Amino acid sequence: MKPTILLIEDNEQNLYLATFLLEQNGFNVGPARSGPEGIELAGRTQPALIILDIQLPEMDGYAVARELRRNPALKDVPIVAVTSYAMVGDRERALEAGCDGYIEKPINPDTFRSQIEKFLKARPAGGGTEP
Amino acid sequence: MRSAREVLLSPFQATKSFAQRLMGRRGIRVREAVAYISIVRDITERKRAEQELRRVNRTLQTISKCNQVTVRAADESHLLDNICGILVRSGGYRMAWVGYAENDEGKSVRPVAHAGFEEGYLQTANITWADTEGGRGPTGAAIRTGKPVVARDVQADQSLDPWREEALKRGYASTIALPILLNAHVLGALTIYAEDPEAFDSEEIQLLTDLSNDLTYGIQGLRTAAERNRTEAALRQSETTLRSVLKAAPVGICIMKDRVFQSANDFWYEIIGYTEAELLGQTTRRLYESEEEYQRVGRELYTEVPKRGLISVETRLRRGDGAFRDVILTTAPLNPYDPSAGNVVAIHDVTERKRTEAARRESERKYRELVHLANSIILRWTPDGRILFLNEFGQRFFGYTEAEICGRHVIGTLVPETESNGRNLSPLMEEICANPTAFEQSVNENMRRNGERVWIAWTNKAVPAKQGQVAEILSIGTDITARRRAEEAIREVNVSLERHVAERTAELALARDRAEGADRTKSAFLATMSHELRTPLNSIIGFTGLLLRGLAGPLNAEQTKQLRMVKDSGQHLLALINDVLDISKIEAGQIEIANAPFDLPESIQKVVQTVTPLANKKQLPLIAQIAPDVSRITSDRRRVEQILLNLLSNAIKFTERGEVTLTVEIVPGTSHIPHPAVRISVADTGIGIKRENLGMLFQPFRQLDTGLTRQHEGTGLGLAICKRLVERLGGTISVESEWGKGSTFQFTLPIYPERKS
């Protein structure tokens, strides 16, 4: 079974783009369009990796990361923040909130896969996502 | 019988008294009476005159001998011994002795000489000259009366009762005591004992009296001579003493006659600096600086001396070595009745004393000047508050004369009872007196004579007496009235200033709050706008990238070309949005600057790696020169990298051939940057910048030469951002360039950021 990646992204186009790229690279994608939805889905599906956009409406990425980290079942799931270059301080705050790393926006299709795989290797996913 | 006759004849010649005694004892002593008696009678009658003559001769001879001894005798005890000896040997007496009358309690008679058959008689006789039993013998009586006393028959004379037995044992039959008179005073007695009773007739008594008189003269002569000797010895001793005293005296003394040196002691020569040989017999003229001075001293010393006996004059003398000495000469005549005998002159060297005195006077004068003219109030006062001294400056300042202020109490004169602000000064004065060390510095209000109040800063010092009590207090004061007024004025100004500042601060705080509110709004707007703009852009770029990689299906060449244009424009737009957001945040002071140590060479390496593909694409060598002492700095790593990346990207972007050189080094502190800094230079051999354009280089949206913009794509905000970032990091940025030759951008960063409050 393909590893499932939880993708929390409010922008429909970006969600589609990332989903497209991830599926192209052989992952299952669980999409969530808001923080609370992502948290709910994460708790239910035990993804191999969570990709989390920081600039979310209402509940921002930091709050979502902190909430996810509160769930012991998800303690081994890598969380990768997606931040913009211009937003200085976002990355540090993301790491503080419990993220394992970050990917710069806009997503670069050439490097996206390798970045994702790097996090998966560094922190093997828990749960029955592997065949 | 013949022998008996001869025996009998011999003693007969001895004395008349013997014959008489013999006749009186003839029945007892003589056996052949007939022959004996006839002979006796014959001789007595015949020889009387002859015998008398012989006796007188002998006595005269004795006296003559005695007189010779008297004349020759060297001392009294010898004389007396000799006289006694002659009386016995030559005069034929049994014993003779001389006793001196002692003025002791028992008026004893002390034997001083004797001769003849004495056998301890005098020692046991205990003869006195008191009118007692022991003094009624001839010796005692003669001393008492001053007249010769004769005991014709020891056997019969009652006055000899105490001594009779002892006298008879020694064969003393008669005795005479002759007083020795010295200047009408009885010195003692010469007492003579004879073997026969009635041995002293009037003639003999007279002769012996003469003898005793001669003896008296002899004793007198000897005593006078002895006295003279003693006097002379004393005089010699006195002279010796005087010489020693003169020698030892710490004052120069000389004897002068008509101003000519006679003699002087060592000290004199020492002061004068001449030897005895140089001065003896010379006048004192050579010692004086001038004839006038010589004459003046002469007049003063020698015309006044006869009148006043002792006179001193001060002058200056020139020593043998040419040095001058200040001296006081004191002179007195050697003999007040004979001025021609000369003078004794004492010299006292006062050069040092005069020098010391002059120095002391000068020092005192300076001290007085200092104290009086010092531009400070100098006050001395007693612990009970009385003023002892106020210097001239203080007198002028307070408006008193010395006579008016000295002796008065400080309170009510210099010190008002209460300060204008109501502080009672009496306790303060008492406290200063009680414990001056605790009040080394005091400031209080004082009062001039005209009532004007002044403020004085005082320095107080206790001058201790012997037992540690405070003898007086020395206070030095400075008028600080003007300063205090100025201070008060400043205080008033300060108060109103503070009020103004408070009001203004409140206004500003309000304005700031408003501005901050506005800023927050702006910031939120920017963040939102940035997000809103970027979100669609991200998908535009993302999808074009996706399409270009052929992930959505194959593309023909024209489609690929156009999609690339879409992607480039999208990326340019994204860069613009990022930069605008960046510069807005910087200008609004909203960026956070991290201050953490990081390895600068490592960061540089990272940036170089990032731009190396760009350089490689243009085949430009990219040279990085990092000095070995460049290591960790404390700054904002990401911002440093951002600046460096921008500069390196620019350099590569604007250079077609040649090279790009990155130099990193440590520069020591300068007057502009007081701390060591790291200097990073990026030099290129590119198109360069025209001089007239250098000024606007770091301003936003000023990418130069619009014709090139298309060729060298950028937002036009890079250098503006760099400049603002460098400044926020505490550094400076500058550029040197020559059109067509290349540019060098250079920025410095402090190794440690300056602490900002």
mmCIF file of N, CA, C and O in Angstrom, chain B residues 272-306:
data_model
loop_
_atom_site.group_PDB
_atom_site.id
_atom_site.type_symbol
_atom_site.label_atom_id
_atom_site.label_comp_id
_atom_site.label_asym_id
_atom_site.label_seq_id
_atom_site.Cartn_x
_atom_site.Cartn_y
_atom_site.Cartn_z
ATOM 1 N N ILE B 272 86.369 82.794 62.907
ATOM 2 C CA ILE B 272 87.038 83.825 62.130
ATOM 3 C C ILE B 272 87.755 83.241 60.909
ATOM 4 O O ILE B 272 87.944 83.895 59.896
ATOM 5 N N GLY B 273 88.133 81.969 61.021
ATOM 6 C CA GLY B 273 88.768 81.323 59.882
ATOM 7 C C GLY B 273 90.208 81.732 59.655
ATOM 8 O O GLY B 273 90.691 81.690 58.516
ATOM 9 N N TYR B 274 90.841 82.202 60.710
ATOM 10 C CA TYR B 274 92.285 82.490 60.639
ATOM 11 C C TYR B 274 92.994 81.655 61.693
ATOM 12 O O TYR B 274 92.363 81.206 62.669
ATOM 13 N N THR B 275 94.300 81.475 61.514
ATOM 14 C CA THR B 275 95.060 80.772 62.555
ATOM 15 C C THR B 275 95.597 81.806 63.532
ATOM 16 O O THR B 275 95.593 83.007 63.259
ATOM 17 N N GLU B 276 96.034 81.305 64.657
ATOM 18 C CA GLU B 276 96.593 82.189 65.681
ATOM 19 C C GLU B 276 97.767 82.982 65.109
ATOM 20 O O GLU B 276 97.871 84.189 65.302
ATOM 21 N N ALA B 277 98.601 82.282 64.330
ATOM 22 C CA ALA B 277 99.788 82.934 63.777
ATOM 23 C C ALA B 277 99.415 84.088 62.851
ATOM 24 O O ALA B 277 100.102 85.101 62.786
ATOM 25 N N GLU B 278 98.324 83.939 62.159
ATOM 26 C CA GLU B 278 97.918 84.977 61.205
ATOM 27 C C GLU B 278 97.389 86.226 61.892
ATOM 28 O O GLU B 278 97.402 87.305 61.336
ATOM 29 N N LEU B 279 96.852 86.037 63.109
ATOM 30 C CA LEU B 279 96.165 87.148 63.750
ATOM 31 C C LEU B 279 96.925 87.806 64.890
ATOM 32 O O LEU B 279 96.725 88.987 65.158
ATOM 33 N N LEU B 280 97.758 87.009 65.546
ATOM 34 C CA LEU B 280 98.397 87.529 66.753
ATOM 35 C C LEU B 280 99.184 88.803 66.462
ATOM 36 O O LEU B 280 99.951 88.860 65.514
ATOM 37 N N GLY B 281 98.913 89.830 67.249
ATOM 38 C CA GLY B 281 99.625 91.089 67.066
ATOM 39 C C GLY B 281 99.059 91.948 65.957
ATOM 40 O O GLY B 281 99.523 93.052 65.731
ATOM 41 N N GLN B 282 98.047 91.461 65.258
ATOM 42 C CA GLN B 282 97.449 92.219 64.148
ATOM 43 C C GLN B 282 96.227 92.988 64.653
ATOM 44 O O GLN B 282 95.590 92.585 65.626
ATOM 45 N N THR B 283 95.857 94.047 63.917
ATOM 46 C CA THR B 283 94.598 94.706 64.264
ATOM 47 C C THR B 283 93.470 93.917 63.604
ATOM 48 O O THR B 283 93.703 93.087 62.728
ATOM 49 N N THR B 284 92.258 94.260 64.020
ATOM 50 C CA THR B 284 91.117 93.526 63.485
ATOM 51 C C THR B 284 90.632 94.084 62.150
ATOM 52 O O THR B 284 89.654 93.599 61.598
ATOM 53 N N ARG B 285 91.343 95.064 61.632
ATOM 54 C CA ARG B 285 90.879 95.747 60.429
ATOM 55 C C ARG B 285 90.570 94.782 59.276
ATOM 56 O O ARG B 285 89.570 94.914 58.578
ATOM 57 N N ARG B 286 91.440 93.796 59.129
ATOM 58 C CA ARG B 286 91.298 92.886 57.993
ATOM 59 C C ARG B 286 90.020 92.067 58.042
ATOM 60 O O ARG B 286 89.630 91.454 57.055
ATOM 61 N N LEU B 287 89.380 92.017 59.215
ATOM 62 C CA LEU B 287 88.168 91.205 59.338
ATOM 63 C C LEU B 287 86.930 91.941 58.813
ATOM 64 O O LEU B 287 85.877 91.341 58.639
ATOM 65 N N TYR B 288 87.065 93.254 58.594
ATOM 66 C CA TYR B 288 85.872 94.030 58.243
ATOM 67 C C TYR B 288 85.794 94.275 56.743
ATOM 68 O O TYR B 288 86.813 94.401 56.064
ATOM 69 N N GLU B 289 84.569 94.398 56.294
ATOM 70 C CA GLU B 289 84.324 94.624 54.867
ATOM 71 C C GLU B 289 84.842 95.981 54.432
ATOM 72 O O GLU B 289 85.313 96.156 53.332
ATOM 73 N N SER B 290 84.672 96.949 55.339
ATOM 74 C CA SER B 290 85.059 98.307 54.945
ATOM 75 C C SER B 290 85.667 99.042 56.133
ATOM 76 O O SER B 290 85.461 98.658 57.289
ATOM 77 N N GLU B 291 86.361 100.099 55.814
ATOM 78 C CA GLU B 291 86.967 100.941 56.843
ATOM 79 C C GLU B 291 85.858 101.536 57.721
ATOM 80 O O GLU B 291 85.988 101.609 58.940
ATOM 81 N N GLU B 292 84.745 101.901 57.075
ATOM 82 C CA GLU B 292 83.641 102.540 57.798
ATOM 83 C C GLU B 292 83.108 101.602 58.878
ATOM 84 O O GLU B 292 82.864 102.001 60.007
ATOM 85 N N GLU B 293 82.936 100.333 58.478
ATOM 86 C CA GLU B 293 82.384 99.367 59.426
ATOM 87 C C GLU B 293 83.372 99.120 60.573
ATOM 88 O O GLU B 293 82.975 99.028 61.728
ATOM 89 N N TYR B 294 84.649 99.064 60.213
ATOM 90 C CA TYR B 294 85.688 98.880 61.222
ATOM 91 C C TYR B 294 85.631 100.020 62.234
ATOM 92 O O TYR B 294 85.649 99.801 63.445
ATOM 93 N N GLN B 295 85.470 101.211 61.708
ATOM 94 C CA GLN B 295 85.421 102.383 62.586
ATOM 95 C C GLN B 295 84.150 102.373 63.426
ATOM 96 O O GLN B 295 84.173 102.675 64.620
ATOM 97 N N ARG B 296 83.041 102.012 62.787
ATOM 98 C CA ARG B 296 81.762 102.033 63.498
ATOM 99 C C ARG B 296 81.804 101.071 64.689
ATOM 100 O O ARG B 296 81.464 101.426 65.813
ATOM 101 N N VAL B 297 82.257 99.842 64.432
ATOM 102 C CA VAL B 297 82.310 98.844 65.494
ATOM 103 C C VAL B 297 83.248 99.322 66.596
ATOM 104 O O VAL B 297 82.942 99.203 67.784
ATOM 105 N N GLY B 298 84.363 99.905 66.183
ATOM 106 C CA GLY B 298 85.332 100.431 67.160
ATOM 107 C C GLY B 298 84.675 101.477 68.064
ATOM 108 O O GLY B 298 84.801 101.419 69.284
ATOM 109 N N ARG B 299 83.949 102.410 67.392
ATOM 110 C CA ARG B 299 83.283 103.456 68.180
ATOM 111 C C ARG B 299 82.297 102.851 69.153
ATOM 112 O O ARG B 299 82.293 103.150 70.336
ATOM 113 N N GLU B 300 81.462 101.976 68.631
ATOM 114 C CA GLU B 300 80.400 101.411 69.473
ATOM 115 C C GLU B 300 80.970 100.626 70.629
ATOM 116 O O GLU B 300 80.512 100.750 71.763
ATOM 117 N N LEU B 301 81.984 99.796 70.303
ATOM 118 C CA LEU B 301 82.501 98.907 71.352
ATOM 119 C C LEU B 301 83.337 99.658 72.371
ATOM 120 O O LEU B 301 83.158 99.497 73.563
ATOM 121 N N TYR B 302 84.225 100.503 71.891
ATOM 122 C CA TYR B 302 85.253 100.997 72.815
ATOM 123 C C TYR B 302 84.959 102.344 73.406
ATOM 124 O O TYR B 302 85.556 102.713 74.393
ATOM 125 N N THR B 303 84.016 103.098 72.826
ATOM 126 C CA THR B 303 83.696 104.351 73.510
ATOM 127 C C THR B 303 82.624 104.111 74.553
ATOM 128 O O THR B 303 82.547 104.809 75.539
ATOM 129 N N GLU B 304 81.824 103.070 74.318
ATOM 130 C CA GLU B 304 80.735 102.813 75.260
ATOM 131 C C GLU B 304 81.172 101.931 76.425
ATOM 132 O O GLU B 304 80.603 102.011 77.494
ATOM 133 N N VAL B 305 82.127 101.048 76.159
ATOM 134 C CA VAL B 305 82.518 100.090 77.189
ATOM 135 C C VAL B 305 82.859 100.731 78.524
ATOM 136 O O VAL B 305 82.368 100.295 79.562
ATOM 137 N N PRO B 306 83.688 101.810 78.535
ATOM 138 C CA PRO B 306 84.027 102.378 79.847
ATOM 139 C C PRO B 306 82.783 102.851 80.593
ATOM 140 O O PRO B 306 82.733 102.794 81.812
#
